[in-house]
Amino acid sequence: MKFLVTGAAGFIGFHVATRLCDMGYEVVGLDNLNDYYDVNLKLARLKALADSAECSKGSFRFVKLDLADREGVADLFSNEQFNRVIHLAAQAGVRYSIDNPMAYADSNLVGHLTILEGCRQNNVEHLVYASSSSVYGLNNKTPFSTSDSVDHPISLYAATKKSNELMSHTYSHLYGVPTTGLRFFTVYGPWGRPDMALFKFTKAIVEGKKIDVYNHGDMRRDFTYIDDIVEGIIRVQDTLPAINSEWKVESGSPAQSSAPYRIFNIGNGNPVKLMGFIDSLEKSLGMTAVKNFMPMQAGDVYQTYAEVEDLFKVTGHRPEVSVAQGVEQFVRWYRQFYKVGQ
């Protein structure tokens, strides 16, 4: 099969593309290489991808393209005739969306629509796309379940991800495009994003700087290691959502439909206290963080906690990597990549 992986120079996209190459599939990776964070890190991911054992045999090709380029994306789909699409490209960041809202319209709304159109016009077998745990917004009930309402997001980023789910359902209903949305919960690990907490904390600690700890450390996150995320994505893409003719709006889960449409949480299902996470990082680094305790930031939530039984039933996979193991793997990568001494 031939896959399109959007956001291939990004954190999750890089790992997914590598895994698909290792499985022997043909992979076209797309990214616009924007400067939201260090472009050199994105280029390094692409080099590592191209140099990996299977990808170096020619099973991976990179295309630099912006998803808002309607003609460019349409031509790519028409020329390549992908079997399946894993759409991970987006303008990320809850806090960034508060200060730079317009950046999210082209990437997350127009970009998602061009992908949906490409899938519709070229009979793609299955579209798997990135949603986010941020869609749960003001929900207080935990764990967060895909049967819960997600009608009250508290950041524009979350609103665009909710919009992606609605747009996908429309295409599944009108055109029969099989779509599966994955609500990611705080993904971390080697090659991670510099704007995420683990990366920012590690950089500050090794440079002897303070780390900003929001809500005075009283937060919990469903940290999920990248290998567990990739395993879930790979298994989900191989399971096409079924049409359920018995489903009704009044009695059915909003995560399903009478159309070929599904929504899953993809997380660890085991929230960790932020201070415990920082403690694991300090142990892995062998250094103590100087903490700058601060109030909650706008757009943030106190806790994320994924209910993942639906995903387990479909894929048979439960997350296996503990926070202590995952943080240690990240620190090992960080020291090697940035040549930071032991």
PDB file of N, CA and C in Angstrom, residues 217-264:
ATOM      1  N   GLY A 217       2.108  23.866  40.205  1.00  0.00           N
ATOM      2  CA  GLY A 217       2.415  22.436  40.171  1.00  0.00           C
ATOM      3  C   GLY A 217       1.224  21.534  40.368  1.00  0.00           C
ATOM      4  N   ASP A 218       0.055  22.115  40.651  1.00  0.00           N
ATOM      5  CA  ASP A 218      -1.133  21.303  40.913  1.00  0.00           C
ATOM      6  C   ASP A 218      -1.862  21.007  39.603  1.00  0.00           C
ATOM      7  N   MET A 219      -1.270  20.119  38.808  1.00  0.00           N
ATOM      8  CA  MET A 219      -1.836  19.706  37.524  1.00  0.00           C
ATOM      9  C   MET A 219      -1.553  18.224  37.316  1.00  0.00           C
ATOM     10  N   ARG A 220      -2.395  17.601  36.516  1.00  0.00           N
ATOM     11  CA  ARG A 220      -2.217  16.188  36.183  1.00  0.00           C
ATOM     12  C   ARG A 220      -2.378  16.027  34.678  1.00  0.00           C
ATOM     13  N   ARG A 221      -1.498  15.218  34.102  1.00  0.00           N
ATOM     14  CA  ARG A 221      -1.544  14.999  32.663  1.00  0.00           C
ATOM     15  C   ARG A 221      -1.456  13.510  32.343  1.00  0.00           C
ATOM     16  N   ASP A 222      -2.171  13.120  31.309  1.00  0.00           N
ATOM     17  CA  ASP A 222      -2.158  11.731  30.846  1.00  0.00           C
ATOM     18  C   ASP A 222      -1.002  11.580  29.850  1.00  0.00           C
ATOM     19  N   PHE A 223       0.229  11.638  30.379  1.00  0.00           N
ATOM     20  CA  PHE A 223       1.420  11.555  29.532  1.00  0.00           C
ATOM     21  C   PHE A 223       1.465  10.203  28.818  1.00  0.00           C
ATOM     22  N   THR A 224       1.671  10.250  27.484  1.00  0.00           N
ATOM     23  CA  THR A 224       1.662   9.025  26.685  1.00  0.00           C
ATOM     24  C   THR A 224       2.927   8.965  25.838  1.00  0.00           C
ATOM     25  N   TYR A 225       3.683   7.894  25.990  1.00  0.00           N
ATOM     26  CA  TYR A 225       4.971   7.765  25.298  1.00  0.00           C
ATOM     27  C   TYR A 225       4.750   7.539  23.803  1.00  0.00           C
ATOM     28  N   ILE A 226       5.630   8.089  23.004  1.00  0.00           N
ATOM     29  CA  ILE A 226       5.473   8.094  21.550  1.00  0.00           C
ATOM     30  C   ILE A 226       5.321   6.690  20.964  1.00  0.00           C
ATOM     31  N   ASP A 227       6.043   5.701  21.468  1.00  0.00           N
ATOM     32  CA  ASP A 227       5.931   4.347  20.905  1.00  0.00           C
ATOM     33  C   ASP A 227       4.530   3.781  21.096  1.00  0.00           C
ATOM     34  N   ASP A 228       3.893   4.099  22.219  1.00  0.00           N
ATOM     35  CA  ASP A 228       2.531   3.638  22.446  1.00  0.00           C
ATOM     36  C   ASP A 228       1.550   4.354  21.529  1.00  0.00           C
ATOM     37  N   ILE A 229       1.789   5.623  21.271  1.00  0.00           N
ATOM     38  CA  ILE A 229       0.955   6.372  20.339  1.00  0.00           C
ATOM     39  C   ILE A 229       1.062   5.784  18.933  1.00  0.00           C
ATOM     40  N   VAL A 230       2.287   5.544  18.481  1.00  0.00           N
ATOM     41  CA  VAL A 230       2.499   5.013  17.131  1.00  0.00           C
ATOM     42  C   VAL A 230       1.848   3.642  16.982  1.00  0.00           C
ATOM     43  N   GLU A 231       1.997   2.802  17.996  1.00  0.00           N
ATOM     44  CA  GLU A 231       1.373   1.477  17.933  1.00  0.00           C
ATOM     45  C   GLU A 231      -0.131   1.599  17.767  1.00  0.00           C
ATOM     46  N   GLY A 232      -0.740   2.526  18.510  1.00  0.00           N
ATOM     47  CA  GLY A 232      -2.177   2.734  18.385  1.00  0.00           C
ATOM     48  C   GLY A 232      -2.566   3.217  17.000  1.00  0.00           C
ATOM     49  N   ILE A 233      -1.814   4.165  16.452  1.00  0.00           N
ATOM     50  CA  ILE A 233      -2.114   4.694  15.116  1.00  0.00           C
ATOM     51  C   ILE A 233      -2.022   3.591  14.064  1.00  0.00           C
ATOM     52  N   ILE A 234      -0.962   2.808  14.127  1.00  0.00           N
ATOM     53  CA  ILE A 234      -0.758   1.756  13.128  1.00  0.00           C
ATOM     54  C   ILE A 234      -1.889   0.738  13.184  1.00  0.00           C
ATOM     55  N   ARG A 235      -2.309   0.388  14.366  1.00  0.00           N
ATOM     56  CA  ARG A 235      -3.396  -0.590  14.485  1.00  0.00           C
ATOM     57  C   ARG A 235      -4.733   0.000  14.049  1.00  0.00           C
ATOM     58  N   VAL A 236      -4.973   1.266  14.385  1.00  0.00           N
ATOM     59  CA  VAL A 236      -6.232   1.901  14.004  1.00  0.00           C
ATOM     60  C   VAL A 236      -6.353   2.046  12.492  1.00  0.00           C
ATOM     61  N   GLN A 237      -5.274   2.427  11.828  1.00  0.00           N
ATOM     62  CA  GLN A 237      -5.379   2.642  10.382  1.00  0.00           C
ATOM     63  C   GLN A 237      -5.732   1.362   9.635  1.00  0.00           C
ATOM     64  N   ASP A 238      -5.491   0.238  10.262  1.00  0.00           N
ATOM     65  CA  ASP A 238      -5.797  -1.049   9.640  1.00  0.00           C
ATOM     66  C   ASP A 238      -7.211  -1.522   9.983  1.00  0.00           C
ATOM     67  N   THR A 239      -7.948  -0.708  10.741  1.00  0.00           N
ATOM     68  CA  THR A 239      -9.306  -1.075  11.148  1.00  0.00           C
ATOM     69  C   THR A 239     -10.268  -0.007  10.652  1.00  0.00           C
ATOM     70  N   LEU A 240     -10.889  -0.240   9.525  1.00  0.00           N
ATOM     71  CA  LEU A 240     -11.778   0.752   8.937  1.00  0.00           C
ATOM     72  C   LEU A 240     -13.069   0.865   9.739  1.00  0.00           C
ATOM     73  N   PRO A 241     -13.556   2.082   9.976  1.00  0.00           N
ATOM     74  CA  PRO A 241     -14.808   2.260  10.724  1.00  0.00           C
ATOM     75  C   PRO A 241     -15.990   1.697   9.941  1.00  0.00           C
ATOM     76  N   ALA A 242     -16.833   0.957  10.636  1.00  0.00           N
ATOM     77  CA  ALA A 242     -17.964   0.299   9.980  1.00  0.00           C
ATOM     78  C   ALA A 242     -19.195   1.198  10.008  1.00  0.00           C
ATOM     79  N   ILE A 243     -20.031   1.034   9.009  1.00  0.00           N
ATOM     80  CA  ILE A 243     -21.328   1.705   8.998  1.00  0.00           C
ATOM     81  C   ILE A 243     -22.251   0.982   9.968  1.00  0.00           C
ATOM     82  N   ASN A 244     -22.892   1.738  10.843  1.00  0.00           N
ATOM     83  CA  ASN A 244     -23.831   1.161  11.806  1.00  0.00           C
ATOM     84  C   ASN A 244     -25.231   1.693  11.494  1.00  0.00           C
ATOM     85  N   SER A 245     -25.997   0.936  10.740  1.00  0.00           N
ATOM     86  CA  SER A 245     -27.315   1.392  10.294  1.00  0.00           C
ATOM     87  C   SER A 245     -28.300   1.539  11.443  1.00  0.00           C
ATOM     88  N   GLU A 246     -27.991   0.929  12.605  1.00  0.00           N
ATOM     89  CA  GLU A 246     -28.879   1.008  13.761  1.00  0.00           C
ATOM     90  C   GLU A 246     -28.597   2.233  14.639  1.00  0.00           C
ATOM     91  N   TRP A 247     -27.490   2.926  14.350  1.00  0.00           N
ATOM     92  CA  TRP A 247     -27.094   4.059  15.193  1.00  0.00           C
ATOM     93  C   TRP A 247     -28.069   5.209  15.045  1.00  0.00           C
ATOM     94  N   LYS A 248     -28.390   5.876  16.150  1.00  0.00           N
ATOM     95  CA  LYS A 248     -29.262   7.039  16.135  1.00  0.00           C
ATOM     96  C   LYS A 248     -28.646   8.150  16.996  1.00  0.00           C
ATOM     97  N   VAL A 249     -28.841   9.384  16.579  1.00  0.00           N
ATOM     98  CA  VAL A 249     -28.307  10.528  17.312  1.00  0.00           C
ATOM     99  C   VAL A 249     -28.808  10.526  18.751  1.00  0.00           C
ATOM    100  N   GLU A 250     -30.089  10.199  18.929  1.00  0.00           N
ATOM    101  CA  GLU A 250     -30.703  10.308  20.239  1.00  0.00           C
ATOM    102  C   GLU A 250     -30.151   9.310  21.251  1.00  0.00           C
ATOM    103  N   SER A 251     -29.699   8.159  20.775  1.00  0.00           N
ATOM    104  CA  SER A 251     -29.278   7.106  21.696  1.00  0.00           C
ATOM    105  C   SER A 251     -27.856   6.615  21.479  1.00  0.00           C
ATOM    106  N   GLY A 252     -27.216   7.042  20.393  1.00  0.00           N
ATOM    107  CA  GLY A 252     -25.889   6.534  20.075  1.00  0.00           C
ATOM    108  C   GLY A 252     -24.774   7.407  20.613  1.00  0.00           C
ATOM    109  N   SER A 253     -23.577   6.844  20.673  1.00  0.00           N
ATOM    110  CA  SER A 253     -22.404   7.597  21.108  1.00  0.00           C
ATOM    111  C   SER A 253     -22.017   8.604  20.039  1.00  0.00           C
ATOM    112  N   PRO A 254     -21.623   9.826  20.432  1.00  0.00           N
ATOM    113  CA  PRO A 254     -21.157  10.798  19.440  1.00  0.00           C
ATOM    114  C   PRO A 254     -19.843  10.394  18.783  1.00  0.00           C
ATOM    115  N   ALA A 255     -19.206   9.357  19.308  1.00  0.00           N
ATOM    116  CA  ALA A 255     -17.955   8.882  18.715  1.00  0.00           C
ATOM    117  C   ALA A 255     -18.192   7.934  17.549  1.00  0.00           C
ATOM    118  N   GLN A 256     -19.445   7.618  17.268  1.00  0.00           N
ATOM    119  CA  GLN A 256     -19.785   6.736  16.162  1.00  0.00           C
ATOM    120  C   GLN A 256     -20.887   7.380  15.336  1.00  0.00           C
ATOM    121  N   SER A 257     -21.349   6.660  14.312  1.00  0.00           N
ATOM    122  CA  SER A 257     -22.348   7.232  13.436  1.00  0.00           C
ATOM    123  C   SER A 257     -22.939   6.148  12.551  1.00  0.00           C
ATOM    124  N   SER A 258     -23.992   6.519  11.837  1.00  0.00           N
ATOM    125  CA  SER A 258     -24.503   5.640  10.781  1.00  0.00           C
ATOM    126  C   SER A 258     -23.603   5.711   9.554  1.00  0.00           C
ATOM    127  N   ALA A 259     -22.670   6.636   9.550  1.00  0.00           N
ATOM    128  CA  ALA A 259     -21.645   6.758   8.498  1.00  0.00           C
ATOM    129  C   ALA A 259     -20.381   6.020   8.950  1.00  0.00           C
ATOM    130  N   PRO A 260     -19.433   5.781   8.032  1.00  0.00           N
ATOM    131  CA  PRO A 260     -18.161   5.133   8.409  1.00  0.00           C
ATOM    132  C   PRO A 260     -17.237   6.118   9.118  1.00  0.00           C
ATOM    133  N   TYR A 261     -17.514   6.330  10.399  1.00  0.00           N
ATOM    134  CA  TYR A 261     -16.883   7.413  11.168  1.00  0.00           C
ATOM    135  C   TYR A 261     -16.654   6.926  12.590  1.00  0.00           C
ATOM    136  N   ARG A 262     -15.439   7.176  13.124  1.00  0.00           N
ATOM    137  CA  ARG A 262     -15.148   6.833  14.518  1.00  0.00           C
ATOM    138  C   ARG A 262     -14.244   7.887  15.140  1.00  0.00           C
ATOM    139  N   ILE A 263     -14.378   8.032  16.446  1.00  0.00           N
ATOM    140  CA  ILE A 263     -13.488   8.871  17.245  1.00  0.00           C
ATOM    141  C   ILE A 263     -12.963   8.010  18.396  1.00  0.00           C
ATOM    142  N   PHE A 264     -11.649   8.082  18.648  1.00  0.00           N
ATOM    143  CA  PHE A 264     -11.047   7.376  19.771  1.00  0.00           C
ATOM    144  C   PHE A 264     -10.186   8.328  20.594  1.00  0.00           C
TER     145      PHE A 264
END
